[in-house]
Short mmCIF file of C-alpha atoms in Angstrom, two decimals:
data_model
loop_
_atom_site.label_atom_id
_atom_site.label_comp_id
_atom_site.label_asym_id
_atom_site.label_seq_id
_atom_site.Cartn_x
_atom_site.Cartn_y
_atom_site.Cartn_z
CA MET A 1 -81.25 17.35 65.87
CA SER A 2 -82.34 16.05 62.46
CA GLN A 3 -85.05 13.47 62.51
CA LYS A 4 -84.32 10.17 60.79
CA LYS A 5 -86.93 8.81 58.41
CA THR A 6 -88.38 5.48 59.25
CA PRO A 7 -88.24 2.83 56.49
CA ASN A 8 -92.03 2.90 56.11
CA GLU A 9 -92.31 6.70 55.85
CA LYS A 10 -93.74 7.74 52.46
CA VAL A 11 -91.65 10.17 50.36
CA PRO A 12 -93.63 13.10 48.89
CA PHE A 13 -94.34 12.72 45.18
CA TRP A 14 -92.48 15.89 44.15
CA ARG A 15 -89.36 14.62 45.94
CA SER A 16 -89.49 11.05 44.68
CA GLN A 17 -87.56 9.73 41.70
CA GLU A 18 -90.79 9.21 39.75
CA GLY A 19 -91.93 12.77 40.52
CA ARG A 20 -88.66 14.27 39.30
CA ALA A 21 -88.86 12.19 36.09
CA TRP A 22 -92.41 13.38 35.39
CA THR A 23 -91.41 16.99 36.14
CA PHE A 24 -88.50 16.91 33.68
CA GLN A 25 -90.66 15.33 30.97
CA ILE A 26 -93.45 17.89 31.43
CA PHE A 27 -90.99 20.80 31.22
CA LEU A 28 -89.36 19.28 28.11
CA LEU A 29 -92.75 18.77 26.45
CA ALA A 30 -93.77 22.33 27.30
CA ALA A 31 -90.53 23.63 25.75
CA PHE A 32 -91.22 21.74 22.51
CA VAL A 33 -94.81 23.04 22.44
CA TRP A 34 -93.59 26.59 23.00
CA LEU A 35 -91.02 26.21 20.21
CA GLY A 36 -93.65 24.85 17.81
CA VAL A 37 -96.13 27.64 18.61
CA THR A 38 -93.41 30.26 18.18
CA LEU A 39 -92.36 28.88 14.78
CA TYR A 40 -95.99 28.69 13.66
CA HIS A 41 -96.68 32.28 14.75
CA ASN A 42 -93.53 33.60 13.07
CA THR A 43 -94.43 31.77 9.86
CA LEU A 44 -97.92 33.30 9.79
CA VAL A 45 -96.51 36.77 10.45
CA ASN A 46 -93.92 36.44 7.66
CA LEU A 47 -96.52 35.12 5.19
CA GLU A 48 -98.88 37.98 6.05
CA THR A 49 -96.08 40.52 5.67
CA ARG A 50 -95.33 39.21 2.14
CA GLY A 51 -99.00 39.03 1.20
CA ILE A 52 -99.07 35.23 0.82
CA SER A 53 -102.23 33.48 1.96
CA SER A 54 -101.82 30.32 4.02
CA GLY A 55 -103.85 27.11 4.01
CA PHE A 56 -104.45 24.22 1.64
CA GLY A 57 -107.35 25.70 -0.31
CA PHE A 58 -105.07 26.25 -3.32
CA LEU A 59 -105.07 22.46 -3.95
CA LYS A 60 -108.52 22.84 -5.55
CA ASN A 61 -107.23 25.30 -8.16
CA GLU A 62 -106.66 24.27 -11.76
CA ALA A 63 -103.11 23.06 -12.40
CA GLY A 64 -102.76 24.13 -16.04
CA PHE A 65 -99.52 22.25 -16.76
CA ARG A 66 -98.80 18.98 -18.53
CA ILE A 67 -97.44 15.80 -16.91
CA GLY A 68 -95.42 13.60 -19.24
CA GLU A 69 -96.26 10.25 -17.64
CA VAL A 70 -99.71 9.90 -16.11
CA THR A 71 -100.64 7.04 -13.77
CA GLY A 72 -104.29 6.48 -12.95
CA VAL A 73 -105.34 7.37 -9.40
CA LEU A 74 -108.09 5.50 -7.57
CA LEU A 75 -110.67 7.90 -6.16
CA PRO A 76 -111.44 7.17 -2.48
CA LYS A 77 -115.17 6.74 -2.86
CA GLY A 78 -117.76 4.21 -3.95
CA GLY A 79 -116.36 0.78 -4.75
CA VAL A 80 -112.87 1.62 -3.48
CA LEU A 81 -114.17 2.28 0.03
CA TRP A 82 -116.18 -0.96 0.02
CA PHE A 83 -113.12 -2.90 -1.14
CA VAL A 84 -110.89 -1.38 1.55
CA LEU A 85 -113.55 -2.08 4.19
CA SER A 86 -113.91 -5.71 3.09
CA LEU A 87 -110.12 -6.14 3.02
CA ALA A 88 -109.78 -4.76 6.55
CA ALA A 89 -112.67 -6.96 7.75
CA GLY A 90 -111.20 -10.06 6.11
CA LEU A 91 -107.76 -9.49 7.57
CA GLY A 92 -109.26 -8.78 11.00
CA ILE A 93 -111.35 -11.96 10.98
CA SER A 94 -108.36 -14.00 9.79
CA ARG A 95 -106.19 -12.53 12.54
CA TRP A 96 -108.84 -13.31 15.16
CA ILE A 97 -109.18 -16.92 13.96
CA SER A 98 -105.40 -17.36 13.93
CA ARG A 99 -104.93 -16.02 17.46
CA ARG A 100 -107.87 -18.02 18.80
CA ILE A 101 -106.66 -21.30 17.29
CA LYS A 102 -103.06 -20.73 18.42
CA LYS A 103 -104.29 -19.99 21.93
CA ASP A 104 -106.28 -23.23 22.05
CA THR A 105 -103.45 -25.30 20.55
CA LYS A 106 -100.66 -23.72 22.65
CA LYS A 107 -99.18 -21.69 19.75
CA GLU A 108 -98.72 -24.65 17.41
CA PRO A 109 -98.72 -23.92 13.64
CA LEU A 110 -102.15 -23.67 12.07
CA ARG A 111 -103.50 -26.74 10.32
CA THR A 112 -104.29 -26.62 6.60
CA LYS A 113 -108.04 -26.34 7.12
CA TRP A 114 -107.67 -23.30 9.37
CA LEU A 115 -105.23 -21.69 6.95
CA ALA A 116 -107.74 -22.24 4.15
CA LEU A 117 -110.43 -20.59 6.26
CA CYS A 118 -108.18 -17.59 6.94
CA LEU A 119 -107.41 -17.28 3.23
CA LEU A 120 -111.13 -17.46 2.45
CA PHE A 121 -111.76 -14.39 4.58
CA SER A 122 -108.59 -12.40 3.83
CA ILE A 123 -108.61 -12.97 0.03
CA GLY A 124 -111.99 -14.38 -0.91
CA LEU A 125 -114.05 -11.66 0.79
CA PRO A 126 -112.18 -8.75 -0.90
CA LEU A 127 -112.33 -10.52 -4.28
CA LEU A 128 -116.09 -11.05 -3.92
CA THR A 129 -116.55 -7.41 -2.97
CA LEU A 130 -114.41 -6.31 -5.89
CA TYR A 131 -116.56 -8.32 -8.28
CA LEU A 132 -119.77 -6.86 -6.89
CA VAL A 133 -118.69 -3.19 -6.87
CA HIS A 134 -116.19 -3.06 -9.76
CA ASP A 135 -118.57 -0.92 -11.83
CA SER A 136 -118.50 1.84 -9.19
CA ILE A 137 -114.70 2.04 -8.96
CA GLU A 138 -113.46 5.31 -10.47
CA ILE A 139 -109.94 5.91 -11.76
CA ALA A 140 -108.98 9.53 -12.39
CA HIS A 141 -106.41 10.44 -15.06
CA TYR A 142 -104.70 13.80 -14.85
CA THR A 143 -105.26 16.43 -17.53
CA GLU A 144 -104.20 20.06 -17.71
CA SER A 145 -107.60 21.13 -16.38
CA SER A 146 -107.28 18.95 -13.26
CA SER A 147 -106.59 20.30 -9.80
CA TYR A 148 -103.31 20.61 -7.97
CA LEU A 149 -104.46 17.82 -5.66
CA LEU A 150 -104.83 15.34 -8.52
CA ALA A 151 -101.45 16.45 -9.87
CA LEU A 152 -99.81 15.65 -6.53
CA ALA A 153 -101.66 12.31 -6.37
CA THR A 154 -100.36 11.46 -9.86
CA GLY A 155 -96.81 12.28 -8.79
CA LEU A 156 -97.24 10.15 -5.68
CA ALA A 157 -98.51 7.24 -7.81
CA ASN A 158 -95.43 7.56 -10.05
CA THR A 159 -93.15 7.57 -6.99
CA LEU A 160 -94.82 4.52 -5.44
CA LYS A 161 -94.62 2.65 -8.75
CA VAL A 162 -90.88 3.28 -9.04
CA THR A 163 -90.32 2.42 -5.36
CA LEU A 164 -92.15 -0.90 -5.57
CA ILE A 165 -90.41 -2.02 -8.77
CA GLY A 166 -87.03 -0.89 -7.46
CA CYS A 167 -87.38 -2.76 -4.15
CA VAL A 168 -88.35 -6.03 -5.83
CA ALA A 169 -85.80 -5.82 -8.66
CA SER A 170 -82.88 -4.77 -6.43
CA THR A 171 -83.62 -7.63 -4.02
CA PHE A 172 -83.46 -10.35 -6.67
CA LEU A 173 -80.49 -8.79 -8.45
CA GLY A 174 -78.68 -8.33 -5.13
CA LEU A 175 -79.27 -11.98 -4.21
CA PHE A 176 -77.89 -13.10 -7.57
CA ILE A 177 -74.79 -10.92 -7.15
CA ALA A 178 -74.29 -12.13 -3.56
CA LEU A 179 -74.43 -15.77 -4.62
CA GLY A 180 -72.06 -14.95 -7.47
CA ARG A 181 -69.54 -13.44 -5.06
CA LEU A 182 -69.64 -16.63 -2.99
CA SER A 183 -69.20 -18.83 -6.07
CA PRO A 184 -66.01 -20.93 -6.34
CA ASN A 185 -65.78 -19.82 -9.98
CA TRP A 186 -62.94 -17.25 -10.07
CA LEU A 187 -64.28 -15.28 -13.04
CA LEU A 188 -67.87 -15.04 -11.76
CA SER A 189 -66.77 -14.14 -8.24
CA ASN A 190 -64.50 -11.31 -9.43
CA LEU A 191 -67.06 -9.96 -11.88
CA CYS A 192 -69.60 -9.71 -9.08
CA ARG A 193 -67.02 -8.14 -6.78
CA TRP A 194 -66.18 -5.42 -9.30
CA TYR A 195 -69.90 -4.87 -9.93
CA VAL A 196 -70.38 -4.16 -6.23
CA GLU A 197 -67.30 -1.95 -5.88
CA LEU A 198 -68.07 0.07 -9.00
CA ASN A 199 -71.73 0.77 -8.26
CA ARG A 200 -71.28 1.41 -4.54
CA ASN A 201 -68.66 4.08 -5.13
CA LEU A 202 -70.39 6.05 -7.89
CA PRO A 203 -72.98 8.68 -6.88
CA MET A 204 -76.60 7.84 -7.54
CA LEU A 205 -77.18 11.00 -9.58
CA LEU A 206 -74.19 10.25 -11.81
CA GLN A 207 -75.58 6.79 -12.53
CA LEU A 208 -78.95 8.26 -13.50
CA PHE A 209 -77.20 10.61 -15.93
CA PHE A 210 -75.27 7.66 -17.38
CA TRP A 211 -78.35 5.54 -18.05
CA TYR A 212 -80.43 8.42 -19.39
CA PHE A 213 -78.01 10.54 -21.45
CA ILE A 214 -75.36 8.01 -22.48
CA VAL A 215 -77.35 4.77 -22.87
CA LEU A 216 -80.99 5.56 -23.63
CA GLN A 217 -80.54 8.80 -25.56
CA GLU A 218 -78.06 7.10 -27.90
CA LEU A 219 -80.63 4.54 -29.07
CA PRO A 220 -81.87 4.74 -32.69
CA GLY A 221 -84.76 6.98 -33.70
CA VAL A 222 -88.37 5.95 -34.21
CA ARG A 223 -87.94 5.00 -37.89
CA GLN A 224 -84.86 2.90 -37.10
CA SER A 225 -86.31 1.18 -34.01
CA LEU A 226 -85.05 -2.20 -32.84
CA ASP A 227 -88.10 -4.39 -33.56
CA LEU A 228 -88.40 -8.02 -32.41
CA GLY A 229 -91.48 -9.00 -34.38
CA GLY A 230 -93.70 -6.46 -32.62
CA TRP A 231 -93.16 -8.07 -29.23
CA LEU A 232 -90.42 -5.63 -28.23
CA ILE A 233 -89.70 -2.28 -29.85
CA LEU A 234 -86.84 -0.13 -28.56
CA ASN A 235 -85.88 3.39 -29.57
CA LYS A 236 -84.85 6.67 -27.95
CA ARG A 237 -88.48 7.46 -27.12
CA GLY A 238 -88.87 4.37 -24.95
CA LEU A 239 -89.60 0.67 -24.81
CA TYR A 240 -92.87 -0.58 -26.35
CA LEU A 241 -94.50 -3.90 -25.51
CA PRO A 242 -97.85 -5.56 -26.29
CA ALA A 243 -100.60 -4.69 -23.81
CA PHE A 244 -103.11 -7.12 -22.30
CA VAL A 245 -106.64 -5.85 -22.88
CA PRO A 246 -109.12 -7.49 -20.45
CA GLN A 247 -112.16 -9.12 -21.97
CA GLN A 248 -115.44 -10.29 -20.46
CA GLY A 249 -113.98 -13.41 -18.79
CA ALA A 250 -110.93 -11.67 -17.30
CA TRP A 251 -112.38 -11.53 -13.77
CA LEU A 252 -113.03 -15.30 -13.70
CA PHE A 253 -109.54 -16.08 -14.98
CA CYS A 254 -107.89 -13.77 -12.40
CA ALA A 255 -109.99 -15.23 -9.58
CA ALA A 256 -109.03 -18.77 -10.66
CA LEU A 257 -105.35 -17.76 -10.74
CA VAL A 258 -105.53 -16.29 -7.22
CA ILE A 259 -107.30 -19.41 -5.89
CA ALA A 260 -104.69 -21.63 -7.57
CA LEU A 261 -101.82 -19.65 -5.99
CA CYS A 262 -103.47 -19.94 -2.57
CA GLY A 263 -103.91 -23.68 -3.11
CA VAL A 264 -100.24 -24.08 -4.06
CA TRP A 265 -99.22 -22.20 -0.92
CA LEU A 266 -101.41 -24.47 1.21
CA LEU A 267 -99.93 -27.58 -0.42
CA PHE A 268 -96.38 -26.41 0.29
CA ARG A 269 -97.30 -25.56 3.89
CA ARG A 270 -98.81 -29.01 4.34
CA SER A 271 -95.74 -30.65 2.78
CA ARG A 272 -93.41 -28.77 5.14
CA ARG A 273 -95.55 -29.69 8.17
CA LEU A 274 -95.46 -33.37 7.23
CA ARG A 275 -91.70 -33.14 6.80
CA ASP A 276 -91.28 -31.58 10.26
CA GLU A 277 -93.63 -34.05 11.98
CA ARG A 278 -92.82 -37.33 10.21
CA GLY A 279 -89.51 -36.67 8.49
CA ILE A 280 -91.05 -37.46 5.09
CA PRO A 281 -91.98 -34.52 2.82
CA GLY A 282 -95.43 -34.68 1.29
CA LYS A 283 -95.84 -34.84 -2.47
CA CYS A 284 -96.73 -31.34 -3.60
CA PHE A 285 -94.88 -30.56 -6.85
CA TRP A 286 -97.12 -32.22 -9.40
CA PRO A 287 -100.37 -31.41 -7.56
CA SER A 288 -99.22 -27.79 -7.44
CA VAL A 289 -98.42 -27.76 -11.17
CA GLY A 290 -101.78 -29.32 -11.95
CA LEU A 291 -103.62 -26.81 -9.78
CA LEU A 292 -101.67 -23.82 -11.10
CA VAL A 293 -102.22 -24.80 -14.74
CA GLY A 294 -105.54 -26.63 -14.61
CA LEU A 295 -107.71 -24.17 -12.69
CA PRO A 296 -106.88 -21.09 -14.86
CA ALA A 297 -107.19 -23.26 -17.98
CA LEU A 298 -110.66 -24.37 -16.86
CA ALA A 299 -111.64 -20.74 -16.30
CA TRP A 300 -110.31 -19.91 -19.77
CA ILE A 301 -112.47 -22.64 -21.31
CA ILE A 302 -115.60 -21.58 -19.41
CA ALA A 303 -115.36 -17.79 -19.82
CA GLY A 304 -113.56 -17.64 -23.15
CA THR A 305 -110.42 -15.65 -23.92
CA PRO A 306 -109.78 -13.46 -20.86
CA PHE A 307 -107.31 -11.11 -22.54
CA SER A 308 -106.45 -9.90 -26.00
CA LEU A 309 -103.11 -8.49 -27.10
CA ASP A 310 -102.80 -4.91 -28.35
CA PHE A 311 -99.56 -4.61 -30.33
CA PRO A 312 -97.80 -1.25 -30.80
CA VAL A 313 -98.02 0.03 -34.40
CA LEU A 314 -96.05 2.87 -36.00
CA LYS A 315 -98.47 5.67 -36.90
CA GLY A 316 -97.07 8.98 -37.98
CA PHE A 317 -94.04 9.96 -35.94
CA ASN A 318 -94.50 7.54 -33.04
CA TYR A 319 -95.87 4.15 -32.04
CA ARG A 320 -99.51 3.84 -30.99
CA GLY A 321 -101.15 1.08 -28.99
CA GLY A 322 -99.59 -1.43 -26.65
CA THR A 323 -97.83 -0.22 -23.54
CA GLY A 324 -94.73 1.91 -23.40
CA LEU A 325 -92.02 2.70 -20.89
CA THR A 326 -90.61 6.21 -21.22
CA PRO A 327 -86.83 6.73 -21.20
CA GLU A 328 -87.10 8.72 -17.95
CA PHE A 329 -88.95 5.92 -16.16
CA THR A 330 -86.58 3.26 -17.53
CA ALA A 331 -83.46 5.21 -16.55
CA LEU A 332 -84.79 5.84 -13.05
CA VAL A 333 -85.78 2.22 -12.41
CA VAL A 334 -82.55 0.80 -13.85
CA GLY A 335 -80.40 3.35 -12.00
CA LEU A 336 -82.08 2.74 -8.65
CA THR A 337 -82.01 -1.04 -9.11
CA VAL A 338 -78.34 -1.22 -10.09
CA TYR A 339 -77.21 1.21 -7.37
CA VAL A 340 -79.15 -0.33 -4.48
CA SER A 341 -78.53 -3.94 -5.60
CA ALA A 342 -74.80 -3.43 -4.96
CA PHE A 343 -75.53 -2.61 -1.31
CA ASN A 344 -78.09 -5.41 -1.07
CA ALA A 345 -75.53 -7.87 -2.42
CA GLU A 346 -73.06 -7.04 0.34
CA ILE A 347 -75.78 -7.25 2.99
CA MET A 348 -76.88 -10.67 1.75
CA ARG A 349 -73.33 -11.95 1.34
CA SER A 350 -72.42 -10.97 4.89
CA GLY A 351 -75.61 -12.54 6.21
CA ILE A 352 -74.91 -15.81 4.40
CA GLU A 353 -71.29 -15.92 5.57
CA ALA A 354 -72.39 -15.21 9.15
CA VAL A 355 -74.10 -18.61 9.31
CA SER A 356 -71.83 -21.19 10.91
CA LYS A 357 -69.97 -23.45 8.51
CA GLY A 358 -71.05 -26.38 10.63
CA GLN A 359 -74.61 -25.84 9.41
CA ARG A 360 -73.52 -26.32 5.81
CA GLU A 361 -71.42 -29.37 6.66
CA ALA A 362 -74.26 -30.95 8.62
CA ALA A 363 -76.63 -30.41 5.69
CA ARG A 364 -74.15 -32.01 3.28
CA ALA A 365 -73.80 -34.94 5.66
CA LEU A 366 -77.54 -35.50 5.20
CA ALA A 367 -76.93 -35.83 1.43
CA MET A 368 -78.66 -32.51 0.64
CA ARG A 369 -77.91 -30.86 -2.67
CA GLU A 370 -76.27 -27.43 -2.75
CA GLY A 371 -79.52 -25.79 -3.76
CA GLN A 372 -81.34 -27.43 -0.85
CA VAL A 373 -78.56 -26.44 1.55
CA MET A 374 -78.86 -22.78 0.55
CA ARG A 375 -82.67 -22.72 0.40
CA LEU A 376 -83.52 -24.81 3.47
CA VAL A 377 -80.59 -24.28 5.84
CA ILE A 378 -78.48 -21.19 5.07
CA LEU A 379 -80.93 -18.54 3.86
CA PRO A 380 -83.54 -19.07 6.63
CA GLN A 381 -80.85 -18.49 9.26
CA ALA A 382 -79.25 -15.62 7.36
CA MET A 383 -82.54 -13.72 7.02
CA ARG A 384 -82.51 -12.53 10.64
CA ILE A 385 -79.18 -10.81 9.87
CA ILE A 386 -80.16 -9.58 6.39
CA VAL A 387 -83.59 -8.03 7.04
CA PRO A 388 -82.70 -5.09 9.39
CA PRO A 389 -80.07 -3.45 7.13
CA LEU A 390 -82.15 -4.32 4.05
CA THR A 391 -84.89 -2.10 5.46
CA SER A 392 -82.56 0.89 5.22
CA GLU A 393 -81.92 0.18 1.55
CA TYR A 394 -85.65 0.04 0.79
CA LEU A 395 -86.04 3.39 2.53
CA ALA A 396 -83.17 4.72 0.41
CA ILE A 397 -85.00 3.70 -2.78
CA ALA A 398 -88.10 5.64 -1.74
CA LYS A 399 -86.11 8.75 -0.85
CA ASN A 400 -83.63 8.60 -3.75
CA SER A 401 -86.52 8.47 -6.22
CA SER A 402 -86.75 12.24 -5.73
CA LEU A 403 -83.53 12.53 -7.80
CA ALA A 404 -85.70 11.79 -10.83
CA VAL A 405 -86.26 15.54 -11.19
CA ALA A 406 -82.75 15.68 -12.72
CA ILE A 407 -83.79 13.55 -15.72
CA GLY A 408 -87.33 14.91 -16.07
CA TYR A 409 -89.39 12.07 -14.64
CA PRO A 410 -92.62 13.51 -13.13
CA GLU A 411 -92.48 12.09 -9.63
CA PHE A 412 -93.83 13.57 -6.40
CA VAL A 413 -91.11 16.14 -5.68
CA SER A 414 -90.90 17.28 -9.30
CA ILE A 415 -94.64 17.95 -9.58
CA GLY A 416 -94.68 19.54 -6.13
CA GLY A 417 -91.91 21.90 -7.22
CA THR A 418 -93.94 22.97 -10.26
CA ILE A 419 -96.96 23.66 -8.05
CA LEU A 420 -94.77 25.61 -5.61
CA ASN A 421 -93.47 27.84 -8.41
CA GLN A 422 -96.99 28.54 -9.68
CA SER A 423 -98.80 29.05 -6.36
CA GLY A 424 -96.04 30.30 -4.08
CA GLN A 425 -97.32 28.08 -1.22
CA ALA A 426 -93.85 27.01 -0.13
CA VAL A 427 -94.69 26.12 3.49
CA GLU A 428 -97.66 23.93 2.53
CA ILE A 429 -95.84 22.13 -0.30
CA VAL A 430 -92.77 21.40 1.84
CA GLY A 431 -95.05 20.18 4.62
CA ILE A 432 -96.82 17.86 2.18
CA TRP A 433 -93.47 16.53 0.95
CA MET A 434 -92.29 15.82 4.48
CA GLY A 435 -95.57 14.22 5.55
CA ILE A 436 -95.87 11.93 2.51
CA TYR A 437 -92.27 10.73 2.61
CA LEU A 438 -92.59 10.16 6.36
CA CYS A 439 -95.70 8.02 5.77
CA ILE A 440 -93.96 6.02 3.01
CA SER A 441 -90.93 5.39 5.21
CA LEU A 442 -93.05 4.39 8.20
CA CYS A 443 -95.09 1.96 6.07
CA ILE A 444 -91.91 0.33 4.70
CA SER A 445 -90.43 0.11 8.21
CA LEU A 446 -93.65 -1.35 9.63
CA GLY A 447 -93.84 -4.03 6.94
CA MET A 448 -90.18 -4.99 7.30
CA ASN A 449 -90.39 -5.02 11.10
CA ILE A 450 -93.38 -7.38 10.94
CA TYR A 451 -91.45 -9.66 8.58
CA ASN A 452 -88.35 -9.41 10.76
CA SER A 453 -90.35 -10.55 13.79
CA LYS A 454 -91.37 -13.64 11.82
CA VAL A 455 -87.83 -14.66 10.85
CA ALA A 456 -86.05 -13.51 14.03
CA LEU A 457 -84.40 -16.06 16.27
CA VAL A 458 -86.84 -17.09 19.01
CA GLU A 459 -85.26 -17.18 22.47
CA ARG A 460 -86.14 -20.17 24.59
#
């Protein structure tokens, strides 16, 4: 006869549900490890058969090719390391103070004095370090005699520059188009609707070709440039603007501007806290204007002129001086912004319309203006719906920037392709591409997830 198990009898680990789960996971992990080792071994064998050396030592070799648009790259040594260390220390101390105060006050919002202390550590400490070590900060500029590593770093800097500008510009343009679609004005609403439908249904690459070959390449030549008094010069070689050249008092002016912005933020936080606690908003507009204008003006008076203007001047066959935006960079930024803003507009419009109409009616019943209704009632509630899909669009900007190779902009993939053709290190270059784009995407996702946790609806 079979023996019945008593309720208190212990089941062997290899027969328990937990044991089976661990067994399956270990076998699955072992299979992935075996697959990875096999692929790695086959790759080494194939490279050896074709006489191609493996490894990343080729990155130290001289590049020998020209990059059309060079962005300076901070070298990770000296002052840069001290600045990063002070920034991490300041943010860590601020985080510790914030968590400690919230624990003692039962997670109530931080008071103004504690916020000021956190800002002192998170912003003041890095600024002080930057002032002390700014002479030891080195910025490398690529030349034809530079290494492959610096060439890739220059391409990465170009990609990050385009990604950052595209994310910011597409967000504001998308918000404007979304509000236009919700406008009661028939003409404005339909114009915004056709803007969205047209740009969403045209391929990204086709739009880049349109802006580069049809719009920018049809501009007048250098001698016939569109000149607005030297402040803006436009021709088929790019857009030229005056450049700010920092003088001796630039650091004091910038520090005063940062302190003024922090002060304005503290004043608005204090005004909002008084409004929530007492129902009466604190007066912050004119003090903020005075702080934002007065403190930098005082620094200007004390330290002298912080910046001088360098205007572009026609010399020979091109303009010299100032700062210029190449046609490739302009076409890429405009194309990415216009394309992604159409998707952002629909995301924001759907998020705004998802907020209950009763919220808008209740705000109007409190005699709030339409701008206040949108800014204080609708948008804060719509953000928890808008942020998750908006993250995907920011990731699309970073990845679609690789299409710039079609119009000749020297971004990360384009420069990597040139290095691949010269060195033949296909496996290493593709691995670098995948690793860098993975890191960029993870950083964007991390930042947006942190922001999403701040605006998400808190369950009671």
